[in-house]
PDB file of C-alpha atoms in Angstrom:
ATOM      1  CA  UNK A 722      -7.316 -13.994 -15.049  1.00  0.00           C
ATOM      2  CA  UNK A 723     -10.835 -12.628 -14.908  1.00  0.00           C
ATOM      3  CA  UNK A 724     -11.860 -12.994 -11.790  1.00  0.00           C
ATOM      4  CA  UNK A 725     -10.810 -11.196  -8.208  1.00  0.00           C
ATOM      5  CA  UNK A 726     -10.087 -14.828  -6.758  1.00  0.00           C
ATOM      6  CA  UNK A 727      -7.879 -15.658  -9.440  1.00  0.00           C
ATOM      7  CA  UNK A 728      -5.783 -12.387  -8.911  1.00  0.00           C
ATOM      8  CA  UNK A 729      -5.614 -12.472  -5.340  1.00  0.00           C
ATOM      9  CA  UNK A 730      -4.436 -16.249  -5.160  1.00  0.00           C
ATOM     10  CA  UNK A 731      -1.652 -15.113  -7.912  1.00  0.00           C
ATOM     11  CA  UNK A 732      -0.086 -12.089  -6.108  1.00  0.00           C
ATOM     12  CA  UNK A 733      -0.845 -14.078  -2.756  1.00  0.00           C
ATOM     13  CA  UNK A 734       1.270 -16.524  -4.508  1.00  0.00           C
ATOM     14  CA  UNK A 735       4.216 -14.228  -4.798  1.00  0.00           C
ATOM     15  CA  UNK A 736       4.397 -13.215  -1.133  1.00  0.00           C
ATOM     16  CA  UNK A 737       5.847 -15.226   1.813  1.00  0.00           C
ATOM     17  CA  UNK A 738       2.357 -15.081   3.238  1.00  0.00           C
ATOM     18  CA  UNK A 739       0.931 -18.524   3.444  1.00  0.00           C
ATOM     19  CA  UNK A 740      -2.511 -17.504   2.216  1.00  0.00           C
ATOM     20  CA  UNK A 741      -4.948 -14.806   2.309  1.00  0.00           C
ATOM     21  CA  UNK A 742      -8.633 -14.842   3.451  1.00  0.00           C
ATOM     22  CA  UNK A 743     -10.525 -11.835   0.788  1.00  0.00           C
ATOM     23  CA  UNK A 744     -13.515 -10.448   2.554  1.00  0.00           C
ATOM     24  CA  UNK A 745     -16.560  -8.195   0.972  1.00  0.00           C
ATOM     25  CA  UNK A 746     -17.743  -5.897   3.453  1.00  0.00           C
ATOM     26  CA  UNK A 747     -20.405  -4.056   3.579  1.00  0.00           C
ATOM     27  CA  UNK A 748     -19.534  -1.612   6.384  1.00  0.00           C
ATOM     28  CA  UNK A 749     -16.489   0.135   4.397  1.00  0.00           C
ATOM     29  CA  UNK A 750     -18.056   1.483   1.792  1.00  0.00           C
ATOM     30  CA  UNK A 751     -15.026   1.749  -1.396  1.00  0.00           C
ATOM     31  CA  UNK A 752     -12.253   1.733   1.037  1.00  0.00           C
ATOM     32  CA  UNK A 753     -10.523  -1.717   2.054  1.00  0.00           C
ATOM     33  CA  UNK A 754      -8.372  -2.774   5.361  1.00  0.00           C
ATOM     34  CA  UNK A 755      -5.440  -5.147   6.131  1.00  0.00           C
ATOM     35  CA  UNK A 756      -6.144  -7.183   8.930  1.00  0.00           C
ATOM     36  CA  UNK A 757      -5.241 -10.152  11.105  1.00  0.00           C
ATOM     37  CA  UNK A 758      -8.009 -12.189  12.234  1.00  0.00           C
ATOM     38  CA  UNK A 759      -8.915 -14.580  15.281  1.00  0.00           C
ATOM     39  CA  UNK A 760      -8.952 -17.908  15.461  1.00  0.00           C
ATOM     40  CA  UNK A 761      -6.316 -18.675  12.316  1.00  0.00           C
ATOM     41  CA  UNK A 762      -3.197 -17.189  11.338  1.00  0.00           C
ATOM     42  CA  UNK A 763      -4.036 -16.060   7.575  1.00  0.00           C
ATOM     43  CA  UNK A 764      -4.223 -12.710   6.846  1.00  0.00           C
ATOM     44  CA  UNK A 765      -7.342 -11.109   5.816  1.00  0.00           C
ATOM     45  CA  UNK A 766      -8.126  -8.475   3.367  1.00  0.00           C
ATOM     46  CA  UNK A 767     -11.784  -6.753   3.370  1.00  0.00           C
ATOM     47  CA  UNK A 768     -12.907  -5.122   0.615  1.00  0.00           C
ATOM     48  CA  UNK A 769     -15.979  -2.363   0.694  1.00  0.00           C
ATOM     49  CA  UNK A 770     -18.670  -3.572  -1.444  1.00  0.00           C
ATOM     50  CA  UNK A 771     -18.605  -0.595  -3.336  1.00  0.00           C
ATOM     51  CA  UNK A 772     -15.443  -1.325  -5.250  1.00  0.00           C
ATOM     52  CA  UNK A 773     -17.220  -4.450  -6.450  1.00  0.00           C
ATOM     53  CA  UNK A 774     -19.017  -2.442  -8.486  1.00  0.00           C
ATOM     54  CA  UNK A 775     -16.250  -0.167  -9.450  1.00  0.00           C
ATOM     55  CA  UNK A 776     -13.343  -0.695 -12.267  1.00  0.00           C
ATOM     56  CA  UNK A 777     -11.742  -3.379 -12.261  1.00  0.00           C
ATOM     57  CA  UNK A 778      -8.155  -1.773 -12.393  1.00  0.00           C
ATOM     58  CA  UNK A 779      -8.557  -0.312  -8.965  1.00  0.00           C
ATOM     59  CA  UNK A 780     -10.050  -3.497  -7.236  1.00  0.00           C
ATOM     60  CA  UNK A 781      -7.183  -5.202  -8.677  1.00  0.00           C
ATOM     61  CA  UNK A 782      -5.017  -2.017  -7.503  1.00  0.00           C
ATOM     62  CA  UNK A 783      -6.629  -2.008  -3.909  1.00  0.00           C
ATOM     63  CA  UNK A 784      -5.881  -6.171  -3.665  1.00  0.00           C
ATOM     64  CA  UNK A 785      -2.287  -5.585  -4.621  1.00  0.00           C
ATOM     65  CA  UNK A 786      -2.098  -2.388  -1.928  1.00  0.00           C
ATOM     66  CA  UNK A 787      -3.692  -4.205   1.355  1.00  0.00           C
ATOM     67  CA  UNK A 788      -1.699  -7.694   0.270  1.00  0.00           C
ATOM     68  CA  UNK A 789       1.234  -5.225   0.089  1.00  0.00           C
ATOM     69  CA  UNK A 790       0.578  -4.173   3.445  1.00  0.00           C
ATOM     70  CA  UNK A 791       0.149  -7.901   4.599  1.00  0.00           C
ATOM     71  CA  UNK A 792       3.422  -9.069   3.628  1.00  0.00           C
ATOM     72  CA  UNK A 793       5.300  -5.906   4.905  1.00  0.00           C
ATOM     73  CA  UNK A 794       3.913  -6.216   7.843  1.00  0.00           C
ATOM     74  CA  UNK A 795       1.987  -2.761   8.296  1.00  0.00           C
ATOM     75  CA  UNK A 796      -1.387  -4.558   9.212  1.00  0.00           C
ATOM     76  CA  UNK A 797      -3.442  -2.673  12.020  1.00  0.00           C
ATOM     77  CA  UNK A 798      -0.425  -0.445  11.901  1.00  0.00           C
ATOM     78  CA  UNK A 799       0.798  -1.775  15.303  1.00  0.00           C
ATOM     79  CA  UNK A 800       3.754  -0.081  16.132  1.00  0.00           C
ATOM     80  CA  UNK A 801       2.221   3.368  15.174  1.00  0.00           C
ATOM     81  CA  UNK A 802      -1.016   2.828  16.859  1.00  0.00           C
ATOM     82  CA  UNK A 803       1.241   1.666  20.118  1.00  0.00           C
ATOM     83  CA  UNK A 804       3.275   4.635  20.072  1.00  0.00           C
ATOM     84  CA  UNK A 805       0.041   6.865  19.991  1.00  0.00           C
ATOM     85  CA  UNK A 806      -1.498   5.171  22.428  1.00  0.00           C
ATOM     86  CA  UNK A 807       1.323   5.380  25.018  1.00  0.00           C
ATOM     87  CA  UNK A 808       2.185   8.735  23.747  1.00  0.00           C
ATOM     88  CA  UNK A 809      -1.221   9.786  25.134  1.00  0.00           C
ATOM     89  CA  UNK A 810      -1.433   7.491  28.354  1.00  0.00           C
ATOM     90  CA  UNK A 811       2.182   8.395  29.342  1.00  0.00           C
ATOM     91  CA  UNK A 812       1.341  12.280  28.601  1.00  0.00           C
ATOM     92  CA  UNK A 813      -2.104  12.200  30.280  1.00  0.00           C
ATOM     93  CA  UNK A 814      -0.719  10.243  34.042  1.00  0.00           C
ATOM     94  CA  UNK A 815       2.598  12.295  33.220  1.00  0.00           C
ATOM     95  CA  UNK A 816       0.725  15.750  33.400  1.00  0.00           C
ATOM     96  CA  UNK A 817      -1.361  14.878  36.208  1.00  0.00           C
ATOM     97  CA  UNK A 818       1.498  14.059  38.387  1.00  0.00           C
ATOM     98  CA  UNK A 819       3.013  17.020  37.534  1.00  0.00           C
ATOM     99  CA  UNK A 820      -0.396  18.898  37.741  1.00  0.00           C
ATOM    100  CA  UNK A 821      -0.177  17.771  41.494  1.00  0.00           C
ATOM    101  CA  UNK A 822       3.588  18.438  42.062  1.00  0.00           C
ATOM    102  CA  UNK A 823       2.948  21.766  41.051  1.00  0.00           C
ATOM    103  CA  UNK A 824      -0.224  22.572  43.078  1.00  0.00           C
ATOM    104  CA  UNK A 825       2.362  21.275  46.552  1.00  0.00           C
ATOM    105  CA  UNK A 826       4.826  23.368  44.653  1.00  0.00           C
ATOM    106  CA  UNK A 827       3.152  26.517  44.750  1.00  0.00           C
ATOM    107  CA  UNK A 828       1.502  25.695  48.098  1.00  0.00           C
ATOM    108  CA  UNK A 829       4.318  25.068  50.178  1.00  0.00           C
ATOM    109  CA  UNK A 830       7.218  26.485  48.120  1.00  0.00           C
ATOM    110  CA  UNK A 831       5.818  29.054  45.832  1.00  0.00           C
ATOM    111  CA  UNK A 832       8.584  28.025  42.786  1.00  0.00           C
ATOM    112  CA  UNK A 833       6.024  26.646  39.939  1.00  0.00           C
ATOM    113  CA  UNK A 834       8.472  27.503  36.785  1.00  0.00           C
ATOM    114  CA  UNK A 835      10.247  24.380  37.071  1.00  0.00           C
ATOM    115  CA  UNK A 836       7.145  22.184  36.890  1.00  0.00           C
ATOM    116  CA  UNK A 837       5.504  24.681  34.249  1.00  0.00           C
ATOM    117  CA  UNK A 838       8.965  23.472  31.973  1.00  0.00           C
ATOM    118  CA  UNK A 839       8.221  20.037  32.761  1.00  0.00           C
ATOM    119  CA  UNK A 840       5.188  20.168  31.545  1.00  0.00           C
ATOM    120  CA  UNK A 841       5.940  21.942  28.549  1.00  0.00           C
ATOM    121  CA  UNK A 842       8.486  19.042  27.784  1.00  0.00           C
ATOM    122  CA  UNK A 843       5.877  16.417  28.531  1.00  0.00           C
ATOM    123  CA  UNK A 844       3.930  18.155  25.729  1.00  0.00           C
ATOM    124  CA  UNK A 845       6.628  18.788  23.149  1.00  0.00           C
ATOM    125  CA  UNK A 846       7.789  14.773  23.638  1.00  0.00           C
ATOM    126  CA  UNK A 847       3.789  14.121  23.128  1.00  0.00           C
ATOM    127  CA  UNK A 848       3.819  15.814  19.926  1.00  0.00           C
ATOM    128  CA  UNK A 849       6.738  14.432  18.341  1.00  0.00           C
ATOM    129  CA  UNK A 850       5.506  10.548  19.162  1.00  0.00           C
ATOM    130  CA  UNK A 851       2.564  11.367  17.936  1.00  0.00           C
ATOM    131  CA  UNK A 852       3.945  12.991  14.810  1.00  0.00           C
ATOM    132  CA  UNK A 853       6.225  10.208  14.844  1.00  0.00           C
ATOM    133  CA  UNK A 854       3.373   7.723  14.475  1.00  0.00           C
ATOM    134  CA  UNK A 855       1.825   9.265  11.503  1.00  0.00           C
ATOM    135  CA  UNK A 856       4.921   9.989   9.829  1.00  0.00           C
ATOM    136  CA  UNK A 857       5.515   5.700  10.010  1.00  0.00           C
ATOM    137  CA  UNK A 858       1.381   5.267   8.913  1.00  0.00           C
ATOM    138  CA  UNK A 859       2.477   7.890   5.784  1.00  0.00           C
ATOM    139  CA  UNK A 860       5.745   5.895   4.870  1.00  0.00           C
ATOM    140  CA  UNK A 861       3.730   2.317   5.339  1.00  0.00           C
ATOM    141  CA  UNK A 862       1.467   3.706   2.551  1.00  0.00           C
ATOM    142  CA  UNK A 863       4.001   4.265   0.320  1.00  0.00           C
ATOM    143  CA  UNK A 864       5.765   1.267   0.981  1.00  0.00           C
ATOM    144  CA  UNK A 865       2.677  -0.462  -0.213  1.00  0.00           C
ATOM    145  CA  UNK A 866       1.981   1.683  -3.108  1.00  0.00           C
ATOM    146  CA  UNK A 867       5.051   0.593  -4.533  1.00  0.00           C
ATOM    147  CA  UNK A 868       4.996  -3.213  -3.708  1.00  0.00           C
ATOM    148  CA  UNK A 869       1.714  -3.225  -4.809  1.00  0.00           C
ATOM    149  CA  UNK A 870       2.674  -2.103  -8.276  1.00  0.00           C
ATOM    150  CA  UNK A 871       5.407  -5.392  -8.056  1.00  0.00           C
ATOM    151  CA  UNK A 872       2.757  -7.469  -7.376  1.00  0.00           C
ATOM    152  CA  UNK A 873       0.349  -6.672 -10.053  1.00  0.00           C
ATOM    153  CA  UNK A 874       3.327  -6.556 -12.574  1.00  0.00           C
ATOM    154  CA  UNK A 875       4.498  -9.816 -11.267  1.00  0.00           C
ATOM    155  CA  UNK A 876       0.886 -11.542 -11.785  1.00  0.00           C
ATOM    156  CA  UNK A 877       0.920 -10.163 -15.198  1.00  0.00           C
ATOM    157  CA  UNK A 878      -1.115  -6.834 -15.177  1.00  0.00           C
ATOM    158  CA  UNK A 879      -0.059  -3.143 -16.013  1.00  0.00           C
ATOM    159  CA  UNK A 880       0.905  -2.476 -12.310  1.00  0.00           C
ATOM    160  CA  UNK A 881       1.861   1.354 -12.416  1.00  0.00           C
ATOM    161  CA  UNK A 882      -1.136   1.835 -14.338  1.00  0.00           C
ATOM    162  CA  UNK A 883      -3.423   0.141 -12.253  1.00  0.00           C
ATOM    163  CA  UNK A 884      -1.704   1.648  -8.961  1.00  0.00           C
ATOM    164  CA  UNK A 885      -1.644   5.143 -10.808  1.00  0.00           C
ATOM    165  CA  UNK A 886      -5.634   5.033 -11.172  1.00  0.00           C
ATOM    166  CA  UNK A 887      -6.269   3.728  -7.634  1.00  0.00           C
ATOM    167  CA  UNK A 888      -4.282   6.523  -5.912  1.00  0.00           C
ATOM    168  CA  UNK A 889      -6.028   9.316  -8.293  1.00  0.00           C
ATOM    169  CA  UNK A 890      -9.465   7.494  -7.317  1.00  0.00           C
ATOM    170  CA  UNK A 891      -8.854   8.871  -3.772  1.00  0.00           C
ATOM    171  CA  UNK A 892      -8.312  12.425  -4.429  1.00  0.00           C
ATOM    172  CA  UNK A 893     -12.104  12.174  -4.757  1.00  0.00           C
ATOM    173  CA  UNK A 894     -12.083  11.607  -1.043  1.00  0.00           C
ATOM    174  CA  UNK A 895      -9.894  14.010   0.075  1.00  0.00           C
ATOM    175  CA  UNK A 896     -10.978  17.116   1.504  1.00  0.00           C
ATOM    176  CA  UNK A 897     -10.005  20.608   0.025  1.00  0.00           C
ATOM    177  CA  UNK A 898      -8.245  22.954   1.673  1.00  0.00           C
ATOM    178  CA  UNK A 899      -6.384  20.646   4.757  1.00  0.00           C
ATOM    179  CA  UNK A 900      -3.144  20.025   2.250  1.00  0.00           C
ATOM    180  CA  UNK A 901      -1.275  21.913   5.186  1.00  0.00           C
ATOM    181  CA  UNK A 902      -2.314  19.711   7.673  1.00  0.00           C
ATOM    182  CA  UNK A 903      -0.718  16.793   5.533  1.00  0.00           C
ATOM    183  CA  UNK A 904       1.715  15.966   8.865  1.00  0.00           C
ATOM    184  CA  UNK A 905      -1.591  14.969  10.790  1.00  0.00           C
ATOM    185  CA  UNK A 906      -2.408  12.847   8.871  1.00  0.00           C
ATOM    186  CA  UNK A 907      -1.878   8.854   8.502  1.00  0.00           C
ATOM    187  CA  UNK A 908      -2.457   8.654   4.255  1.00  0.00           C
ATOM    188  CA  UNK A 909      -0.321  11.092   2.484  1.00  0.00           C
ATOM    189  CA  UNK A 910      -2.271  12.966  -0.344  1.00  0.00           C
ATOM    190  CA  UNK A 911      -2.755  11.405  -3.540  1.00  0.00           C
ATOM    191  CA  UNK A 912      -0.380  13.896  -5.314  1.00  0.00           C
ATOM    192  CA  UNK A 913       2.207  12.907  -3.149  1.00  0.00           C
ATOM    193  CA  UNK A 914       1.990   9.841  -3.821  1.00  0.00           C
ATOM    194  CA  UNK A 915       1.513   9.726  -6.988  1.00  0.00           C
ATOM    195  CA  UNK A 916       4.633  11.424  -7.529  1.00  0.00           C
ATOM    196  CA  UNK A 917       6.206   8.790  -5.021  1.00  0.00           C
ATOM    197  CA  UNK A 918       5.386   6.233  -7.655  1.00  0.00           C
TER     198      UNK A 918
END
């Protein structure tokens, strides 16, 4: 297999998914994205157009990753994405109704604690959806991280290697110093997961 085609249809091949549509975009730079797409039901994978003119090992490694998250059903991250989404809807009408309850309260009955508790609750239940959602966006990564590796082992290349090099690639991206803030965010470090593979 020389070509990108030719690996994609083979790992395609050993998923349940019942094709794949491979997309070079311009827009994204070296990164890639998992995504569903209008008017047919195969998945898509998009490609930036700089990892065309990258190794081939991490192409191949970035294919495997986003058909990884295809098959496993992580694409657009839907159920994380939801829960943020409501977590901040349901937080935002939730405190303004209690915003108002506790202007009456302190109006007519002068008691605001009780509502000042609610809202304190509102905001600790905010926090731990939205924690709740990256924490699923961090384990999705992994997940695919180590099907990927399957994948590319399964259409005959050196998976862990392959995988290995992608995920050291994108240390180059990350930004020093925010290691604590690791819990905000949806892609776990590369060290992490390179020591998850």
């Amino acid at each position: 297999m020389t070509n990108l085609n030719e690996a994609a249809q083979a790992m395609t091949a050993l998923t349940k998914l019942p094709g794949l549509v491979l997309v070079t975009d311009h827009g994204i730079g070296d990164t890639a994205v998992a995504t569903g797409c209008r008017g047919h039901s195969l998945p898509v994978v998009r490609l930036g157009v700089d990892l065309m003119t990258g190794p081939e090992s991490i192409r191949y490694a970035v294919l495997a990753h986003e058909l990884a998250h295809q098959e496993l059903g992580h694409t657009t991250r839907v159920l994380s994405s939801i829960l943020e989404r409501a977590s901040v809807a349901a937080f935002i009408m939730l405190a303004c109704t209690q915003g108002a309850v506790w202007a009456l309260d302190v109006y007519w009955w002068g008691s605001p604690a009780r509502n000042m508790v609610m809202l304190l609750v509102l905001g600790v239940l905010w926090a731990a959806t939205a924690l709740t959602a990256k924490a699923l966006d961090r384990r999705a990564e992994y997940e695919a991280d180590r099907r990927g590796v399957e994948l590319l082992n399964a259409a005959g290349f050196p998976g862990l290697d392959y995988m290995r090099e992608m995920v050291a690639d994108t240390s180059k991206d990350e930004a020093p110093g925010t290691r604590w803030v690791w819990i905000l965010d949806a892609h776990p470090s590369s060290s992490r997961r390179l020591a998850a593979l």
